GROMACS .gro file of C-alpha atoms in nm:
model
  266
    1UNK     CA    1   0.000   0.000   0.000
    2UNK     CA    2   0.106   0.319  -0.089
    3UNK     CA    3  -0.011   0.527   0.247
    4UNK     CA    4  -0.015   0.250   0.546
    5UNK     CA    5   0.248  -0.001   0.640
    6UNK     CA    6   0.145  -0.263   0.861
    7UNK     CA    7   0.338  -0.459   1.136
    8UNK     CA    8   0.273  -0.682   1.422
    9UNK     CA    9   0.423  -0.654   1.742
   10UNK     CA   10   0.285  -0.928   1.877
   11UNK     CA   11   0.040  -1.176   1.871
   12UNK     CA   12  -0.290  -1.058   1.767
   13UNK     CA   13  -0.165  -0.685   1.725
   14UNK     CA   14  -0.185  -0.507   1.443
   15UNK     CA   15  -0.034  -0.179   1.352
   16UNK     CA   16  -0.143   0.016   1.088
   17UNK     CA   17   0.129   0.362   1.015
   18UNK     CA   18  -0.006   0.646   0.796
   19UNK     CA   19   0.257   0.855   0.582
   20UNK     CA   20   0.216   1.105   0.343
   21UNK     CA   21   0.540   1.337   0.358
   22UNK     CA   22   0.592   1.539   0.490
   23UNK     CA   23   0.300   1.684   0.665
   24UNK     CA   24   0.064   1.342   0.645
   25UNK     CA   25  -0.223   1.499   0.510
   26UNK     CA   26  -0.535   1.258   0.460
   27UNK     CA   27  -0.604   1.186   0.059
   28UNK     CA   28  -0.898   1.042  -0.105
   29UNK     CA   29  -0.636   0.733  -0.186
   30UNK     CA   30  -0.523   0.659   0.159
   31UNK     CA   31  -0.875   0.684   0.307
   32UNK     CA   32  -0.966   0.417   0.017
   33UNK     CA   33  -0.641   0.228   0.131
   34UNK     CA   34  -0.790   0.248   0.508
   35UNK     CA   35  -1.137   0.105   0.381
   36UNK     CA   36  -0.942  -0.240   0.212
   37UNK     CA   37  -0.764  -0.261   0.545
   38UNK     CA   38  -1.100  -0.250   0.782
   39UNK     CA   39  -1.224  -0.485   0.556
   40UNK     CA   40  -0.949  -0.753   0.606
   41UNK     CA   41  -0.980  -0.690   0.961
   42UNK     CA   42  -1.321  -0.757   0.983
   43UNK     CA   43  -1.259  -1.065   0.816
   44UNK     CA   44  -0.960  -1.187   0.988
   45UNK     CA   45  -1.059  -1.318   1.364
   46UNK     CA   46  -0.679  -1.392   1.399
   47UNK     CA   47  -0.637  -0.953   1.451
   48UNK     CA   48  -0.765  -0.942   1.785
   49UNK     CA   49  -0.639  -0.539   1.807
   50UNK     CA   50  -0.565  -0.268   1.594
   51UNK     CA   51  -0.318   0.025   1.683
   52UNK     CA   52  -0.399   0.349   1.421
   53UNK     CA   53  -0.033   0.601   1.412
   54UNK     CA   54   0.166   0.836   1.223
   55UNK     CA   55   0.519   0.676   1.071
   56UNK     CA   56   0.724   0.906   1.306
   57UNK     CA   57   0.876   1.081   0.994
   58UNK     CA   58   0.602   1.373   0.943
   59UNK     CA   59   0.475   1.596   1.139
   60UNK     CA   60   0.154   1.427   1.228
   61UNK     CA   61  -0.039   1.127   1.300
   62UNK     CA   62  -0.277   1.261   1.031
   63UNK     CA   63  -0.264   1.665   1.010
   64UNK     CA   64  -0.594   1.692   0.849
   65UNK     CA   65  -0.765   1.609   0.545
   66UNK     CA   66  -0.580   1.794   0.264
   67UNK     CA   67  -0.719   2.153   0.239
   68UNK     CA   68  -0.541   2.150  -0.177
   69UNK     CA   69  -0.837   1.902  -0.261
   70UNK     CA   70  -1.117   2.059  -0.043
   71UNK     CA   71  -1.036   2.389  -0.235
   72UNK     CA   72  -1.068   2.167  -0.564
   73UNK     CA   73  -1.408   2.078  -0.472
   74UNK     CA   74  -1.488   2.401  -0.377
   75UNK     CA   75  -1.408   2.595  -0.652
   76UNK     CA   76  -1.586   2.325  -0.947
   77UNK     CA   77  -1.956   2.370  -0.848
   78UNK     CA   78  -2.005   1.983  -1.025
   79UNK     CA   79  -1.735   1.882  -0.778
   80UNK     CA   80  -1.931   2.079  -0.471
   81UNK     CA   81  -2.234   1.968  -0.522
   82UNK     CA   82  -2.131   1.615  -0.462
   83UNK     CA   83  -1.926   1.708  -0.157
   84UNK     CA   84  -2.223   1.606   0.051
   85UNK     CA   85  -2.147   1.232  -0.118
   86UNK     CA   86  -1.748   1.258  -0.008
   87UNK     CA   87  -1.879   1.371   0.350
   88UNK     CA   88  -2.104   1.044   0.344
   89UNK     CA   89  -1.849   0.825   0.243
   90UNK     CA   90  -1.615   0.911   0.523
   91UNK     CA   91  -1.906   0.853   0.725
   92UNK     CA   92  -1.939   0.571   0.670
   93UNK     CA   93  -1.550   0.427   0.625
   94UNK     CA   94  -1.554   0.584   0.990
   95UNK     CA   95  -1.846   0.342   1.080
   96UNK     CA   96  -1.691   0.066   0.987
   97UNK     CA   97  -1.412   0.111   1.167
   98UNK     CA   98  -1.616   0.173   1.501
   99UNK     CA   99  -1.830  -0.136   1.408
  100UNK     CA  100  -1.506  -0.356   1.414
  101UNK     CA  101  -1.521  -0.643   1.635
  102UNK     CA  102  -1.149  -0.543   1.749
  103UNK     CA  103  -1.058  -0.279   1.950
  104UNK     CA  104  -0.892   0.001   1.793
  105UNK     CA  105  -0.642   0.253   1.976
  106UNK     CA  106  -0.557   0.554   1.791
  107UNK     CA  107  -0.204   0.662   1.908
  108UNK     CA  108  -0.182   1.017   1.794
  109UNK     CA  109   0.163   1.083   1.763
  110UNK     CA  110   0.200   1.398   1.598
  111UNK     CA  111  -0.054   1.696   1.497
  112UNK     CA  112  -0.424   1.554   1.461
  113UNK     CA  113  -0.647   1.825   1.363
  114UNK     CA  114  -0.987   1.775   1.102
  115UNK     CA  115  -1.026   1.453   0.951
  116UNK     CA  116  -0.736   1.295   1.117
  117UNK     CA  117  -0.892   1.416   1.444
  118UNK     CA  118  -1.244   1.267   1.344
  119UNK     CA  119  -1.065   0.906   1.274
  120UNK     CA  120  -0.916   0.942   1.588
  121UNK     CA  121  -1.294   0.966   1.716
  122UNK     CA  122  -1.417   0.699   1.572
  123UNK     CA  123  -1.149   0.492   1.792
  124UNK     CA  124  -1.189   0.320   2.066
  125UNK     CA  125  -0.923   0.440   2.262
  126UNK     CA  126  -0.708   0.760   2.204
  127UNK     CA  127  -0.372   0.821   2.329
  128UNK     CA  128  -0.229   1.179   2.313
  129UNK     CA  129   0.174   1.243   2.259
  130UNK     CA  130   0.357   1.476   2.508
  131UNK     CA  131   0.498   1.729   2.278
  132UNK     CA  132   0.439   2.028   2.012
  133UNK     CA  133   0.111   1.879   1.928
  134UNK     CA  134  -0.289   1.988   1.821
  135UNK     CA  135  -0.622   1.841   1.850
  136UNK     CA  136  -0.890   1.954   1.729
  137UNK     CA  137  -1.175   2.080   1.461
  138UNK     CA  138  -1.038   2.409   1.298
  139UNK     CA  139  -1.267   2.394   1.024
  140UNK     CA  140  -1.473   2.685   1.077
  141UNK     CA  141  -1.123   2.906   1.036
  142UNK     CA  142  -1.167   2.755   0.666
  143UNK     CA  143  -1.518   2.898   0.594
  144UNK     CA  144  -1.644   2.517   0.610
  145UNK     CA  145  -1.787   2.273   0.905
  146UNK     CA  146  -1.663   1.968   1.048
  147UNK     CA  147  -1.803   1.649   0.783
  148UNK     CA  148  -1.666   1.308   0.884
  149UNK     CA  149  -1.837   1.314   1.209
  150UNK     CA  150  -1.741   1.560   1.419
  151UNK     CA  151  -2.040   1.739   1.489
  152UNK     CA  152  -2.175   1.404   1.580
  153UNK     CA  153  -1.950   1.195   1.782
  154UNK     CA  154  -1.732   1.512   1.971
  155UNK     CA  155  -2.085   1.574   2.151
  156UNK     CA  156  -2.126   1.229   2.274
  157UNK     CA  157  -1.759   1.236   2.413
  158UNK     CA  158  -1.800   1.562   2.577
  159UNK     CA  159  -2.120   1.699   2.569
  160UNK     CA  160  -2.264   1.910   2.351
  161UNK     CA  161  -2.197   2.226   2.525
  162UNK     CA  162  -1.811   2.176   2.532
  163UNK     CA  163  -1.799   2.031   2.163
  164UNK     CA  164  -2.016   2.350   2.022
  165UNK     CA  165  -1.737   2.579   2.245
  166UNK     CA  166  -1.438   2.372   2.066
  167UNK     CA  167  -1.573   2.415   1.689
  168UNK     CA  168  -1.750   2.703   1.699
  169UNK     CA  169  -1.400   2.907   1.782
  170UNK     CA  170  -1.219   2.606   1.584
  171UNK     CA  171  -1.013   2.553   1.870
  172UNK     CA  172  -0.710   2.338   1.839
  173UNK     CA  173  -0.541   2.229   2.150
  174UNK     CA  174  -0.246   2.084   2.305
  175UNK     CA  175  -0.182   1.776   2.464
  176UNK     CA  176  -0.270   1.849   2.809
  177UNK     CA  177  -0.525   2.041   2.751
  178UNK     CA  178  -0.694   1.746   2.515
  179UNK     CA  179  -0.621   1.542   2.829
  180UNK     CA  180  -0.848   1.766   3.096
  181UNK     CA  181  -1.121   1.769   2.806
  182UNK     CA  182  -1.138   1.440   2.777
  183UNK     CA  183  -1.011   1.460   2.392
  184UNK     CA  184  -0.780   1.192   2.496
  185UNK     CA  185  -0.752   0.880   2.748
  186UNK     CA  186  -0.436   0.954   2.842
  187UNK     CA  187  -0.071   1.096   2.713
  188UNK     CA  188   0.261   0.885   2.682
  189UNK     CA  189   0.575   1.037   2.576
  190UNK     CA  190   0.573   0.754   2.311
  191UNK     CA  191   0.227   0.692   2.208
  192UNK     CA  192   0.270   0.417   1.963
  193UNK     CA  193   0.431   0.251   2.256
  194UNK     CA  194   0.172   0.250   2.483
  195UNK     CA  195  -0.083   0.223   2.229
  196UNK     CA  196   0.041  -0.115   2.151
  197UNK     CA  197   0.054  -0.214   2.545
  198UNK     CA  198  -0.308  -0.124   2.583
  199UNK     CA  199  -0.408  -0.312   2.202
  200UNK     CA  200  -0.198  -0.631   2.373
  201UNK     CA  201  -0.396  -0.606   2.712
  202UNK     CA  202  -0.710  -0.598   2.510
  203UNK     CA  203  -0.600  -0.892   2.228
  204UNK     CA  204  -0.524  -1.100   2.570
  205UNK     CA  205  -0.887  -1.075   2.646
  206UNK     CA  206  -1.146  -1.322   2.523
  207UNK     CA  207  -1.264  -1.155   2.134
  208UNK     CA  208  -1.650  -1.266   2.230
  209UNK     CA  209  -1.641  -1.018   2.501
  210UNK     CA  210  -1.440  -0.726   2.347
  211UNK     CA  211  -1.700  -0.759   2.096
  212UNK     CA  212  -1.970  -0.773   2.260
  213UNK     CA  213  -1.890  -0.515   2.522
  214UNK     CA  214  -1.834  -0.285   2.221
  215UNK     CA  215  -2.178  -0.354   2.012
  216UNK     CA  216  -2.386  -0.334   2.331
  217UNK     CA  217  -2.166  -0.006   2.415
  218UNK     CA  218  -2.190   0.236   2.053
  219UNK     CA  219  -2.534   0.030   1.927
  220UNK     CA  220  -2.712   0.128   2.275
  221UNK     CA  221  -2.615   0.466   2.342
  222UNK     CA  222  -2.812   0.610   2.053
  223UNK     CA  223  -3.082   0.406   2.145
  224UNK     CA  224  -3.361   0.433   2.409
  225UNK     CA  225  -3.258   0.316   2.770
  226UNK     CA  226  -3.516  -0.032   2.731
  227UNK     CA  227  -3.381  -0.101   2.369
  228UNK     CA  228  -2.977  -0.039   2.489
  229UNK     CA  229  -3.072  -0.251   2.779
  230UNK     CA  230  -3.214  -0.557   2.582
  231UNK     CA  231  -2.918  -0.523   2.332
  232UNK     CA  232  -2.684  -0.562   2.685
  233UNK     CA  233  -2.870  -0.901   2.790
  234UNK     CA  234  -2.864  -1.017   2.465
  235UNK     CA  235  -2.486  -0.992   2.469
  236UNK     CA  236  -2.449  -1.079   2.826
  237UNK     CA  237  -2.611  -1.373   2.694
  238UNK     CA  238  -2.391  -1.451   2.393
  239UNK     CA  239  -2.066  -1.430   2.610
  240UNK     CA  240  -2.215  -1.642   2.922
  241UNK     CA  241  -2.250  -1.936   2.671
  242UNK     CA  242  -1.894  -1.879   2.514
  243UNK     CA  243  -1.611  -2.144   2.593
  244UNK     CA  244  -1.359  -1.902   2.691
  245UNK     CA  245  -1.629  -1.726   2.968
  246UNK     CA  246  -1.649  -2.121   3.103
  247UNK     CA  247  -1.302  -2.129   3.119
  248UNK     CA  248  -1.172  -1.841   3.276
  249UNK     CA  249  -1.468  -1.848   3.565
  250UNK     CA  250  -1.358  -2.204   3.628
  251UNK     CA  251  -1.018  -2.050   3.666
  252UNK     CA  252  -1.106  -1.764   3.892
  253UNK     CA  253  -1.295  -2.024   4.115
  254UNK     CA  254  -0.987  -2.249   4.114
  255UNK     CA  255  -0.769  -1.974   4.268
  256UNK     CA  256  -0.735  -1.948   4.682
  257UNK     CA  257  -1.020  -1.685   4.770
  258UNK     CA  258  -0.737  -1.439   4.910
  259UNK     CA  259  -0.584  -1.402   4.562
  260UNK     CA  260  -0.840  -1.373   4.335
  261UNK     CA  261  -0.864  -1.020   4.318
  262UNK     CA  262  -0.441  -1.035   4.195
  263UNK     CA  263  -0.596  -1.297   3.956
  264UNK     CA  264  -0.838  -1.015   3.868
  265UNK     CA  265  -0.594  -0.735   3.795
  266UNK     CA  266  -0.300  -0.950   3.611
   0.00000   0.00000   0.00000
């Protein structure tokens, strides 16, 4: 692939790099390159987790989506009047990738600003990069609005009064100021690092349940309390009748009574 270079650090773990020197704007070909890879993922119950980072090289995990082609669009009126279509097909790459049966921990190791910041949304689990870094939606400094999600899933991370605050002034922030919004889940001064700690933790885990836990989790949420709530039994049910649940109870159970909480936390 000509944008993302995969590796695997370990069993189960995927890591997917973006580059696009030298400032790793997003393209129309690398988000079609992203696409094939969700795809194979879905696919491919031997990925348990998936880590989402810049190379290292550039200056950001993914800077934004390139403003050259956005002013393309904008300035052929056949072109803009299909821009609602491009905003709809992010959409729904985006959904894809939250619907994946794997976690996925964004490690955003470098500037992460528009589109890159709304991929980073769509992820599980984001970790932010001590450093010279922004996060954010700056659209509205561009005369246009957030349109792979922003306006949508920023809300249900912080609320809608703090998301309308952040793009109305298309405010970008740093690091530790993503981390007391709740932008991020935590910082690392290598997040690819710990991004892959946190994606082997998870691949460790039984795949029903990280599935499961995940479905019941972004399915129920938009849904009304009694609908989210049947979705969770449902689940509940699906992993209670899964070998691996029978297995690791048994081994809980087998452990002295004194150390099963150490059993608990290893």
């Amino acid at each position: 692939m000509a944008f993302w270079s995969l590796s695997s650090p370990g069993d189960g773990v995927v890591v997917a790099a973006y580059s696009n020197p030298t400032m790793n704007y997003f393209v129309p070909e690398a988000v079609a390159e992203l696409g094939q890879l969700i795809g194979s993922w879905h696919a491919d119950r031997s990925v348990r987790a998936v880590v989402l980072c810049g190379d290292g090289r550039s200056s950001g995990f993914i800077t934004h989506f390139s403003v050259e082609i956005l002013e393309q669009i904008a300035s052929d009126p056949e072109s803009a009047r299909g821009s609602a279509a491009v905003s709809q097909g992010y959409h729904a790459l985006l959904d894809q990738l939250n619907r994946l049966p794997q976690a996925v921990v964004a490690a955003m190791n470098g500037d992460t600003m528009g589109g890159g910041f709304e991929l980073a949304l769509a992820c599980d689990i984001r970790v932010g990069q001590t450093g010279d870094h922004r996060y954010g939606l700056p659209e509205a400094r561009l005369g246009i609005m957030p349109g792979g999600g922003g306006t949508q899933r920023l809300p249900r991370l912080v609320g809608p009064a703090r998301a309308l605050e952040l793009t109305l002034r298309a405010r970008i922030v740093d690091p530790p100021e993503a981390l007391r919004l709740g932008l991020v889940h935590e910082l690392a001064d290598d997040a690819v690092a710990r991004a892959i700690q946190i994606a082997t933790e998870i691949a460790e885990l039984p795949a029903t349940s990280v599935a499961d836990i995940k479905a019941a989790m972004y399915r129920g949420m938009d849904a009304p309390l009694a609908a989210g709530l049947a979705l969770e039994s449902g689940n509940f049910q699906n992993t209670m009748l899964s070998e691996a649940a029978r297995e690791r109870m048994r081994t809980y159970l087998d452990q002295p009574e004194r150390e099963r909480r150490a059993w608990l936390e290893t």
